[in-house]
Short mmCIF file of C-alpha atoms and ligand atoms in Angstrom, two decimals:
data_model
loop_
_atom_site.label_atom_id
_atom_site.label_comp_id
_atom_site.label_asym_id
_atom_site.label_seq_id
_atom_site.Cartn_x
_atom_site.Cartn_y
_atom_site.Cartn_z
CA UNK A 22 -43.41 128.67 235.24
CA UNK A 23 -41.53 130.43 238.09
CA UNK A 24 -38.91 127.40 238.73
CA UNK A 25 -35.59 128.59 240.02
CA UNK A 26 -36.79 132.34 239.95
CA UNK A 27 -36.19 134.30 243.52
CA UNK A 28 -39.23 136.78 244.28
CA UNK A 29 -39.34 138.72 247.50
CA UNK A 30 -43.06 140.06 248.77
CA UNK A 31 -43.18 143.12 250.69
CA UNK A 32 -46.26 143.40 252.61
CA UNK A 33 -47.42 146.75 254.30
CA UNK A 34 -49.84 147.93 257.04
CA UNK A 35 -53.36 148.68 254.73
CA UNK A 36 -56.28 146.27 254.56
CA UNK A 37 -55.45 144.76 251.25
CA UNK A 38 -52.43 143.03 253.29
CA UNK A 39 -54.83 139.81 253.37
CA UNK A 40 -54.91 139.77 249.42
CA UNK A 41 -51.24 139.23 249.68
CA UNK A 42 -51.94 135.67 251.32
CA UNK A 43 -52.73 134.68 247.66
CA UNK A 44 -50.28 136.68 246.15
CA UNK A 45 -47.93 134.39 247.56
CA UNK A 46 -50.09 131.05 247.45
CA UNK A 47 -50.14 131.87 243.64
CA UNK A 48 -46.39 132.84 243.23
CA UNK A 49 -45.69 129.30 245.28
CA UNK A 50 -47.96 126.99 243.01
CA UNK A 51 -45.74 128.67 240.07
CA UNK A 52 -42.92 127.21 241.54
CA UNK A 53 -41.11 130.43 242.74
CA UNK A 54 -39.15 131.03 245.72
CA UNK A 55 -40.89 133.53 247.23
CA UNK A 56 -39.67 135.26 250.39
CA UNK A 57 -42.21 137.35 252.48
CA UNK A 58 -40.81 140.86 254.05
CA UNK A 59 -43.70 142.71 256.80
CA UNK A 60 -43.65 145.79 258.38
CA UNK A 61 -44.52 146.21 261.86
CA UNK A 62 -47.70 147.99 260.67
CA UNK A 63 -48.54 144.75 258.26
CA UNK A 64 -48.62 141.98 261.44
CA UNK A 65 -51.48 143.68 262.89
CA UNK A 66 -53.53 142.74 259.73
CA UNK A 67 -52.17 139.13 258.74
CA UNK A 68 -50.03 136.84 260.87
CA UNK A 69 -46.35 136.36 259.90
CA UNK A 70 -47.46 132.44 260.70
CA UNK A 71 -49.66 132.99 257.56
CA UNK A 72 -46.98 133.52 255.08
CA UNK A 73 -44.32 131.12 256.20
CA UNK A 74 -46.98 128.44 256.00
CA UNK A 75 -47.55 129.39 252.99
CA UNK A 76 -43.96 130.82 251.30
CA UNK A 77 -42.50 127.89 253.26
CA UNK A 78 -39.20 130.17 254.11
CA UNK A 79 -39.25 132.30 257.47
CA UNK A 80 -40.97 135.73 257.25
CA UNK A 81 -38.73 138.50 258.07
CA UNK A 82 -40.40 141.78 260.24
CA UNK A 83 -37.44 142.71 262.65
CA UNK A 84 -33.78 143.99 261.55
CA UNK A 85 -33.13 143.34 264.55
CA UNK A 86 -33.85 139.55 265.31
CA UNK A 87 -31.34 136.97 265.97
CA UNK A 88 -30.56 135.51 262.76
CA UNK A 89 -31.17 132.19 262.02
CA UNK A 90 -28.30 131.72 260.33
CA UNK A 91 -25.59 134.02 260.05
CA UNK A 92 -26.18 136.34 257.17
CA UNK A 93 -27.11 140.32 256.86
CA UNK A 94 -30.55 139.34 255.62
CA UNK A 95 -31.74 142.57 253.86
CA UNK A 96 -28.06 142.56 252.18
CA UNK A 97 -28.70 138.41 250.91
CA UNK A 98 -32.14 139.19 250.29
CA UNK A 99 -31.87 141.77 248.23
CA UNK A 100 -28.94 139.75 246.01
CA UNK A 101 -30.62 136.86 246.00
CA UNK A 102 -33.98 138.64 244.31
CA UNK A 103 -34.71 138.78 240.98
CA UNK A 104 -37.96 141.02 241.54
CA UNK A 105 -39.18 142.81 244.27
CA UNK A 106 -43.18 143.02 244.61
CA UNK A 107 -44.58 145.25 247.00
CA UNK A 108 -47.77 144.57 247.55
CA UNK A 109 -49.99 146.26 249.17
CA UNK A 110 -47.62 149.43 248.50
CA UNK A 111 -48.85 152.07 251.09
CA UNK A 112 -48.06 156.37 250.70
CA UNK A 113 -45.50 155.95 253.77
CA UNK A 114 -43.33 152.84 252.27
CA UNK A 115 -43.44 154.75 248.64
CA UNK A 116 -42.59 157.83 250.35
CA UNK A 117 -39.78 156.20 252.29
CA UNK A 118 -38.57 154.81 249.10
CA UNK A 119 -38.49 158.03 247.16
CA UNK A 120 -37.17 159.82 250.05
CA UNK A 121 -33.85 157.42 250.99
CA UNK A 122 -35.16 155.87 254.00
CA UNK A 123 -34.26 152.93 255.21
CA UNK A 124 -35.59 152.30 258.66
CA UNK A 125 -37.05 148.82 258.89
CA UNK A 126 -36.52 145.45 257.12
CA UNK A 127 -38.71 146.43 253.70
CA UNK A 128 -36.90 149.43 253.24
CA UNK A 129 -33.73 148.63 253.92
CA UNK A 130 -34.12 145.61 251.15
CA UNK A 131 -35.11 148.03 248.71
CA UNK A 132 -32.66 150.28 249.00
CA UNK A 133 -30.10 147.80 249.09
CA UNK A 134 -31.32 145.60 246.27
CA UNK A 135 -30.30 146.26 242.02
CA UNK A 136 -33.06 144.16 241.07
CA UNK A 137 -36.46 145.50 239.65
CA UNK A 138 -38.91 147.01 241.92
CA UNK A 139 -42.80 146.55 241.23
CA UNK A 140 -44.99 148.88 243.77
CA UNK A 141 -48.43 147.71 243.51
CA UNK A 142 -50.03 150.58 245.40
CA UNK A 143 -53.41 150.54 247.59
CA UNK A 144 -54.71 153.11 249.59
CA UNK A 145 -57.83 155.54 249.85
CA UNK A 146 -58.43 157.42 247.07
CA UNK A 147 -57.77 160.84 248.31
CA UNK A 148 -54.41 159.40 249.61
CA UNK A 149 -53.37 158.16 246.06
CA UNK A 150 -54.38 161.27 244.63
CA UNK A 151 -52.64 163.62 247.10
CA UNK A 152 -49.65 165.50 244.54
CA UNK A 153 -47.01 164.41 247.49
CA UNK A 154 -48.00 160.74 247.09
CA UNK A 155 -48.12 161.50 242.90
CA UNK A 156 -45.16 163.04 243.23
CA UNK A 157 -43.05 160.24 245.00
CA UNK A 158 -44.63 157.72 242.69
CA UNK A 159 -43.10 159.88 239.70
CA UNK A 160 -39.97 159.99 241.50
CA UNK A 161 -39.92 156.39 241.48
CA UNK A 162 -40.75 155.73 237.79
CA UNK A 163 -38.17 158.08 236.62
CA UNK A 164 -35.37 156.26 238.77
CA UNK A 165 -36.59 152.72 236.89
CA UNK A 166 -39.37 151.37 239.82
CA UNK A 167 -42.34 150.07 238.50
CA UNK A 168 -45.25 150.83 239.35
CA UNK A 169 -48.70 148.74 238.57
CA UNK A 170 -52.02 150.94 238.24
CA UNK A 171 -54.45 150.70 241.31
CA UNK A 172 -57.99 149.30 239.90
CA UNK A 173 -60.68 151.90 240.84
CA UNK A 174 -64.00 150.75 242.71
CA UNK A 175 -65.51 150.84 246.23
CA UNK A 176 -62.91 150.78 249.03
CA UNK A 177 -62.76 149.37 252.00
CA UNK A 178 -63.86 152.50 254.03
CA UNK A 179 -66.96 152.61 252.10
CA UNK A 180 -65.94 155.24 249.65
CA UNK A 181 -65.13 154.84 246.29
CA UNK A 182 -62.28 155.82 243.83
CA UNK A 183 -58.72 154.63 242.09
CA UNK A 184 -56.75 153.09 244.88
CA UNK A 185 -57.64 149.61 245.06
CA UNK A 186 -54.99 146.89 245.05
CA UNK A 187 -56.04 144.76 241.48
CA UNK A 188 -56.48 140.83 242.19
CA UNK A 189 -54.06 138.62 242.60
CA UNK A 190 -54.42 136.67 239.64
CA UNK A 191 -53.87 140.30 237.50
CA UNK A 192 -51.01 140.78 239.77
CA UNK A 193 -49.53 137.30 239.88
CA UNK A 194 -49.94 137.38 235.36
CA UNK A 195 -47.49 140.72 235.84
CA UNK A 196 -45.13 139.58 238.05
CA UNK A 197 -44.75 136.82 235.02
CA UNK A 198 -44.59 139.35 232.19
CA UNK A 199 -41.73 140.47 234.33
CA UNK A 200 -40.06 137.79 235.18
CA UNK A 201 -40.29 136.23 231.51
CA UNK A 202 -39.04 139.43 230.04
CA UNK A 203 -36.08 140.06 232.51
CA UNK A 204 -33.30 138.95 230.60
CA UNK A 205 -34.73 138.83 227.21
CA UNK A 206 -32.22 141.24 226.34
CA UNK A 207 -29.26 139.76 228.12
CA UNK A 208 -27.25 139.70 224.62
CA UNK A 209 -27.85 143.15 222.62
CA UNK A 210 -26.68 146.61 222.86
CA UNK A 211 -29.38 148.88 222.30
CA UNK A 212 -28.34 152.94 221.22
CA UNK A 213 -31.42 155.47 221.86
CA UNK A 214 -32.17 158.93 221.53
CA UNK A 215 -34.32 161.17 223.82
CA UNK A 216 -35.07 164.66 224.69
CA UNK A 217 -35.18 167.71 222.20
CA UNK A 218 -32.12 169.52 220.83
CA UNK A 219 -31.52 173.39 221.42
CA UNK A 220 -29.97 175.59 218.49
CA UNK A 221 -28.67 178.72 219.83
CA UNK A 222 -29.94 181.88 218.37
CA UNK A 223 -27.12 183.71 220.45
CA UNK A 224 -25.93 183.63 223.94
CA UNK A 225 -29.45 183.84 225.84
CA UNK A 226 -31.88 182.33 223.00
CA UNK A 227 -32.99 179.02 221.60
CA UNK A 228 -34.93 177.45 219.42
CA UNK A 229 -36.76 174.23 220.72
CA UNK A 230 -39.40 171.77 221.10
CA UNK A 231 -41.84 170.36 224.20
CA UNK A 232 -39.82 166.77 224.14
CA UNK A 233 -39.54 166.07 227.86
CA UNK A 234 -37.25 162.92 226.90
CA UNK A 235 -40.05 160.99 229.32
CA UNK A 236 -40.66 158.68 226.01
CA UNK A 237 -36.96 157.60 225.31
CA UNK A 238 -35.74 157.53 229.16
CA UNK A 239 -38.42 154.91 229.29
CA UNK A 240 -37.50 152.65 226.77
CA UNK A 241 -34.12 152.77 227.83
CA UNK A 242 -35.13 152.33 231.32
CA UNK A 243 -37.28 148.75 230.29
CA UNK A 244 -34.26 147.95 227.69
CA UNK A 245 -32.04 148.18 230.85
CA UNK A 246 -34.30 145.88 232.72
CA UNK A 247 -34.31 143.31 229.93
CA UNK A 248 -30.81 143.09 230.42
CA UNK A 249 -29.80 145.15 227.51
CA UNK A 250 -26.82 146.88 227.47
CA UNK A 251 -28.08 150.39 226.34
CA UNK A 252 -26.39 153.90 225.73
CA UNK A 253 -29.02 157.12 225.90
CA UNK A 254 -28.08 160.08 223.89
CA UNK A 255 -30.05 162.71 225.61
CA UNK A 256 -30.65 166.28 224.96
CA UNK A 257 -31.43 168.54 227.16
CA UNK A 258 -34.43 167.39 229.92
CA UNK A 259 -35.29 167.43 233.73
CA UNK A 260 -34.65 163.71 234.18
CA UNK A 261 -32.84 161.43 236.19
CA UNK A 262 -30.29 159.80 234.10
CA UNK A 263 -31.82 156.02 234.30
CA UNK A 264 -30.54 153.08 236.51
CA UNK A 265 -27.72 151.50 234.70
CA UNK A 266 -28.00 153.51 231.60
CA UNK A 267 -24.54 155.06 230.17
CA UNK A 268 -25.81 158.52 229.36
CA UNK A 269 -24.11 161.01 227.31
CA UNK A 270 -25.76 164.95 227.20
CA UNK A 271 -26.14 166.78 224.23
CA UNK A 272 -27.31 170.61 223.43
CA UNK A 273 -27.24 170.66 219.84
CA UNK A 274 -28.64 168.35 217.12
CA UNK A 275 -24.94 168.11 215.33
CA UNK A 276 -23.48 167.46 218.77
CA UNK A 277 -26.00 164.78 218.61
CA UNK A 278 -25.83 163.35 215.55
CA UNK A 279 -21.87 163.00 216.24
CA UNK A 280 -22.34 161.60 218.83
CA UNK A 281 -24.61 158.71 217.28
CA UNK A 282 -22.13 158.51 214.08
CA UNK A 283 -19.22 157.51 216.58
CA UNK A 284 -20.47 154.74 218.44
CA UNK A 285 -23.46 153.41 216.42
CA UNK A 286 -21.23 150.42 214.97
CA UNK A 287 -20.90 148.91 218.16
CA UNK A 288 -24.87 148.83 218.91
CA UNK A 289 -27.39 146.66 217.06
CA UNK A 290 -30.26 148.14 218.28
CA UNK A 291 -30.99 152.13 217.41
CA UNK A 292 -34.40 153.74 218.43
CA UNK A 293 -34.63 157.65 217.51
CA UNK A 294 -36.93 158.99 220.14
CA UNK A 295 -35.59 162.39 220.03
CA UNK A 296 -37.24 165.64 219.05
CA UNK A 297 -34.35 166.74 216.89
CA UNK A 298 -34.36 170.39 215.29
CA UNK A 299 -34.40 169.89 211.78
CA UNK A 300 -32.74 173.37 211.00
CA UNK A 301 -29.91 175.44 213.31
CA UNK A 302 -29.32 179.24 212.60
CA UNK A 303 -26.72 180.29 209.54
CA UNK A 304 -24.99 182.28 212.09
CA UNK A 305 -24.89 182.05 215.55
CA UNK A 306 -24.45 186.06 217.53
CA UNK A 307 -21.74 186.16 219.73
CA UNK A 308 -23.48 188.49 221.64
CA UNK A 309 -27.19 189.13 222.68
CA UNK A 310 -29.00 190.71 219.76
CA UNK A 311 -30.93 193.86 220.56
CA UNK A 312 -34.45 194.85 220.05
CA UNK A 313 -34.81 197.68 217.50
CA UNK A 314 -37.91 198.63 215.86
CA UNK A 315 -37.63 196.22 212.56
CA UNK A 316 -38.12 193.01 212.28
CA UNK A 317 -35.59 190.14 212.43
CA UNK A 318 -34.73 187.46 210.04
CA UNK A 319 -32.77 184.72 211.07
CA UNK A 320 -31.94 182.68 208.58
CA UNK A 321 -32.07 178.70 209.37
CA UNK A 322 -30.25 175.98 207.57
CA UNK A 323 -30.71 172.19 207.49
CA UNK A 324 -29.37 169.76 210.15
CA UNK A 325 -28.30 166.38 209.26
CA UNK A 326 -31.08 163.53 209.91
CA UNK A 327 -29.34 161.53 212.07
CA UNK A 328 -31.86 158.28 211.61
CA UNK A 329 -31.89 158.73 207.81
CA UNK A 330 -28.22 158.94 207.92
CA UNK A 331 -28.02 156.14 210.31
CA UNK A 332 -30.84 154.04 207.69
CA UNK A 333 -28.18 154.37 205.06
CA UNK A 334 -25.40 152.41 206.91
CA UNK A 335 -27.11 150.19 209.47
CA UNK A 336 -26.27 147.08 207.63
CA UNK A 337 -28.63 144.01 209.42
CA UNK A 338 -28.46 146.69 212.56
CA UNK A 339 -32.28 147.53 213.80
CA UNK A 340 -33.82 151.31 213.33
CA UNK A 341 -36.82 152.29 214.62
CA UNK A 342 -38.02 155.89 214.60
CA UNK A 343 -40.66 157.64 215.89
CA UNK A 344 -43.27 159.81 214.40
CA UNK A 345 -44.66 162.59 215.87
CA UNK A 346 -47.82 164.21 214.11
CA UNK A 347 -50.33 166.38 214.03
CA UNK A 348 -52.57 164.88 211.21
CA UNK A 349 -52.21 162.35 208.51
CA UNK A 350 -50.01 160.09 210.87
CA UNK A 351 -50.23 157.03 209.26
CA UNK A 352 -49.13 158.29 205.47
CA UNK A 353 -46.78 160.69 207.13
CA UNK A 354 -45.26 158.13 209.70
CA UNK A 355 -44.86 155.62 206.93
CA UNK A 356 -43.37 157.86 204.83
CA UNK A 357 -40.71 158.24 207.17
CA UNK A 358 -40.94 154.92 207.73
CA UNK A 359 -39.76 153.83 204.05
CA UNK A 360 -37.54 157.19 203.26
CA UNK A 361 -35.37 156.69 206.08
CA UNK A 362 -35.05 153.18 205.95
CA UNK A 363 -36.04 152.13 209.16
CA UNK A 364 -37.41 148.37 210.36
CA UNK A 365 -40.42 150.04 212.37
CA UNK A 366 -41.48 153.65 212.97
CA UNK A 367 -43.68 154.58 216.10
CA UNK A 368 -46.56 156.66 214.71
CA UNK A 369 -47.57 159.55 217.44
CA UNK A 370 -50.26 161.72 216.74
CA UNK A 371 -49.65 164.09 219.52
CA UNK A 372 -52.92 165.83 219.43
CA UNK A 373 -54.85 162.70 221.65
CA UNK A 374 -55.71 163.57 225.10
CA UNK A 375 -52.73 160.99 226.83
CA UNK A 376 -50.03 161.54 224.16
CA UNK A 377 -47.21 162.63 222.76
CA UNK A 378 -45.03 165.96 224.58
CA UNK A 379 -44.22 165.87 227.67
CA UNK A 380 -47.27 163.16 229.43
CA UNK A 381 -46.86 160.72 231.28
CA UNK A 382 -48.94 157.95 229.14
CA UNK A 383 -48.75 157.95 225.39
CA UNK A 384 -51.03 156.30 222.27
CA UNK A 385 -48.92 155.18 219.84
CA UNK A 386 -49.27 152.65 216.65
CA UNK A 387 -45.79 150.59 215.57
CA UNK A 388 -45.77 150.55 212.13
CA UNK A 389 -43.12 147.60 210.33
CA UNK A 390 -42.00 147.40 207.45
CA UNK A 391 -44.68 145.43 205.42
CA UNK A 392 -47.19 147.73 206.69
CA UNK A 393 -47.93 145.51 209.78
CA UNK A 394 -49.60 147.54 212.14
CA UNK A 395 -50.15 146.86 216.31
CA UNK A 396 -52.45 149.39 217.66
CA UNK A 397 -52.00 150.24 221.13
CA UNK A 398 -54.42 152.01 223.56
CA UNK A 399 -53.09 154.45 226.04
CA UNK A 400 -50.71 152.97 228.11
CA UNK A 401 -47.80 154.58 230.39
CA UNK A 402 -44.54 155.83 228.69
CA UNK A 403 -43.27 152.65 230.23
CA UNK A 404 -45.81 150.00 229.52
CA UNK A 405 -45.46 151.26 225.68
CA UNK A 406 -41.43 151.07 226.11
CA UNK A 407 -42.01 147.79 226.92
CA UNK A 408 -44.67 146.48 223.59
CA UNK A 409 -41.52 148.44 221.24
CA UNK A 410 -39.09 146.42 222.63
CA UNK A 411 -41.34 143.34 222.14
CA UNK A 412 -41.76 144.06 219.06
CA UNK A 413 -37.94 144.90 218.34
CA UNK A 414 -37.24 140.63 219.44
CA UNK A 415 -39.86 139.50 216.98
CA UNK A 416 -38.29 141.70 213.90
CA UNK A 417 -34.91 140.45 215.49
CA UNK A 418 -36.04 136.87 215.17
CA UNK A 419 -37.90 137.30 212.15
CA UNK A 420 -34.72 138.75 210.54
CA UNK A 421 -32.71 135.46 211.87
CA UNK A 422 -35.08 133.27 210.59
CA UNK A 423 -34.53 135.13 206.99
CA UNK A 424 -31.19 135.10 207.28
CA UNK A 425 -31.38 130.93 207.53
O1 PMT B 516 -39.98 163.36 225.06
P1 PMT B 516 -41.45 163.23 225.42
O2 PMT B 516 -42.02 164.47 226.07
O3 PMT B 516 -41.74 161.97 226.18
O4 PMT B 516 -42.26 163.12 224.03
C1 PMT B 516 -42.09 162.01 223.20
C2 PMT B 516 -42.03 162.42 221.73
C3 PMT B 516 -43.34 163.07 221.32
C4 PMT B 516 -40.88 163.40 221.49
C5 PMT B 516 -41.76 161.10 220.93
O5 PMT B 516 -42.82 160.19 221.18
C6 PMT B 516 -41.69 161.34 219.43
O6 PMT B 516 -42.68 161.29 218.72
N1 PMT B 516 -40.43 161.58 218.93
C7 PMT B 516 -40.14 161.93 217.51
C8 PMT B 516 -40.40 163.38 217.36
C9 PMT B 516 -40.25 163.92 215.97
O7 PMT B 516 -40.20 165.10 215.91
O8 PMT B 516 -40.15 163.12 214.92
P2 PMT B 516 -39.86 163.61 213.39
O9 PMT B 516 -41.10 163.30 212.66
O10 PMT B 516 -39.32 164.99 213.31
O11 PMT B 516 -38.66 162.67 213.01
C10 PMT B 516 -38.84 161.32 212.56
C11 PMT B 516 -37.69 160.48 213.09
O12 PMT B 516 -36.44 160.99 212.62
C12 PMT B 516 -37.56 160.46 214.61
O13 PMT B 516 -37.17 159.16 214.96
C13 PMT B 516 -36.46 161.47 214.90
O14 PMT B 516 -35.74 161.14 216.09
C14 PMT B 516 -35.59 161.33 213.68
N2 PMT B 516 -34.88 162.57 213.30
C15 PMT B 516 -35.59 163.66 212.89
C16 PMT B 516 -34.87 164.80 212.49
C17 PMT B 516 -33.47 164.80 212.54
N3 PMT B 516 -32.77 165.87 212.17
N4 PMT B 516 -32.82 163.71 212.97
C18 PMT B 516 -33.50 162.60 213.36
O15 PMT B 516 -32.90 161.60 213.75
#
């Protein structure tokens, strides 16, 4: 299943090192080339021996070892890969990662590869917790590494809690997904939204919304993956702009909906993630506006709705919306779903514990046109970027098929 696909291991110093063996035995029978980078910390638990036998290509520990032929091998490595796995993933390797450092083979691949990362992390439970080790791991995720959920149960030290590396067979099945989905977007140009917009009430005040943009970074961040070619629209958030993502920044809602009317032709893929303000003020003051001891009326008027605009003219182009509510959400999301013309809407009730402003995870249900529903549990922001743009290929091949 793996034939002609290049996967690099990176093994670190915890005890789960020895699940790695079958990591690689697994990855091998699949037919992959699979490459094994240690660190120094890593040999004391499994022999290098081990994984050559096994990888049947030589295991690299040392940067500085005479090379067996001549090549910078964390340089060819890391072109050569098509996915990164590192497996066990301990605090100090993700820290190093999140950090910049490159001191030793492992990290110096990373850092030098353009391929996905997975970080399968495993490590006591009061490690994984720690907010420094949270902290790099979010790091990570927002700069486009992937990270695979630690299984929780009794730990080697006796203790028990989240930190335990999942089996190989779980992480073999998705190293697949991966692999299967790389490219599956090698041919479209997908246009996305994110973020909320801010309408000025005058120089030093704002009207908002919670939208941390964590929901449409992510899908553009997986659409990137898949090989799309993908533009972000993004109002204004505290994320890095993703890996490979053109990303243009917008304050307002009409600078954003300009913005999507100019270049929307050339995309045919458009997911509306965005919190957008559906009303700006009537007048904008030029200056701060003072306190006094009535009360103030600003008066709001309507900003365009830049997906039902964009429903009107897509042509055989694919919109998807999302939804976010607060009761009601399937009649209100497919509302939407059918006024503004779109092929699926994401319905988001954002009062579930997991969802919706600002988390990390989200519960979501894709609604199609049809009234086909797929009912997802909580999942990261990322693994549900991932089922949308899933579901985006089979409308996209479902539309094909009617076209024939
Ligand atoms: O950013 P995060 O913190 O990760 O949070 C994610 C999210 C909650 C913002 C996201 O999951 C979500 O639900 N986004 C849509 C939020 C919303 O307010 O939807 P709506 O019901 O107002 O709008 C419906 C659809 O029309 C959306 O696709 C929206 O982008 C679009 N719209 C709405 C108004 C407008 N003027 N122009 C639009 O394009």
């Amino acid at each position: 299943m793996l034939k002609g696909k290049t996967v690099v291991v990176g093994v670190c110093g915890g005890i789960a090192a020895y699940k790695s063996v079958e990591i690689v035995s697994r990855l091998k029978k699949l037919n992959a080339d699979v490459h094994v980078i240690m660190t120094e910390n890593a040999t004391k638990f499994v022999q290098p021996l081990t994984f050559r036998s096994l990888s049947h290509n030589p295991v690299l520990v040392d940067m500085f070892e005479e090379p067996k032929v001549w090549d910078i091998q964390h340089i060819s490595l890391a072109e050569k890969a098509e996915l990164i796995v590192v497996a066990p993933a301990t605090a100090n390797i993700i820290g190093k990662v999140a950090s910049g450092i490159a001191d030793d083979m492992l990290s110096t691949t990373i850092i030098a590869a353009d391929c996905p990362v997975l970080f399968v992390p495993a490590m006591n439970f009061r490690m994984y917790e720690n907010p420094v080790v949270q902290r790099n791991i979010n790091t990570l995720t927002d700069l486009g590494y992937i990270f695979m959920e630690p299984e929780s149960g009794q730990m080697a030290c006796g203790t028990s809690g989240k930190g335990r590396l999942p089996s190989p067979e779980a992480i073999v099945n998705y190293i697949n997904d991966l692999l299967a989905k790389s490219k599956d977007y090698s041919d479209m140009k997908v246009l996305i939204t994110a973020g909320p917009t801010r309408e000025a009430i005058d120089p030093v005040r704002f009207i908002t919304n919670p939208s941390s943009g964590k929901m449409g970074y992510a899908i553009a961040a997986a659409a990137c993956e898949r090989g799309a070619s993908v533009r972000l629209i993004s109002g204004p958030v505290n994320l890095e702009k993703p890996c490979g993502v053109e990303t243009v920044y917008v304050t307002r809602a009409m600078e954003m909906y300009n913005e999507v009317m100019k270049v929307y032709k050339n995309y045919d893929v458009l997911i509306m993630v965005a919190a957008v303000a559906d009303y700006r003020c009537a007048q904008i003051a030029d200056r701060k506006i003072k306190k006094s001891d009535d009360n103030l009326t600003i008066e709001l008027v309507r900003n365009p709705d830049i997906a039902a605009e964009l429903g009107k003219v897509k042509g055989d182009r694919i919109l998807v919306g999302f939804s976010a509510e607060t009761d009601n959400l399937l009649k209100n999301a497919s509302g939407k779903l059918i006024s503004k013309n779109m092929d699926m809407i994401v319905a988001n009730d954002v009062t579930m514990e997991g969802a919706g402003f600002g988390a990390d995870t989200n519960v979501v249900k894709l609604i199609k046109r049809g009234g086909n529903i797929v009912d997802l549990p909580v999942m990261s922001k990322k693994d549900v970027a991932h089922r949308i743009l899933d579901e985006i290929l089979n409308i996209k091949n479902q539309n094909e098929i009617d076209r024939t």
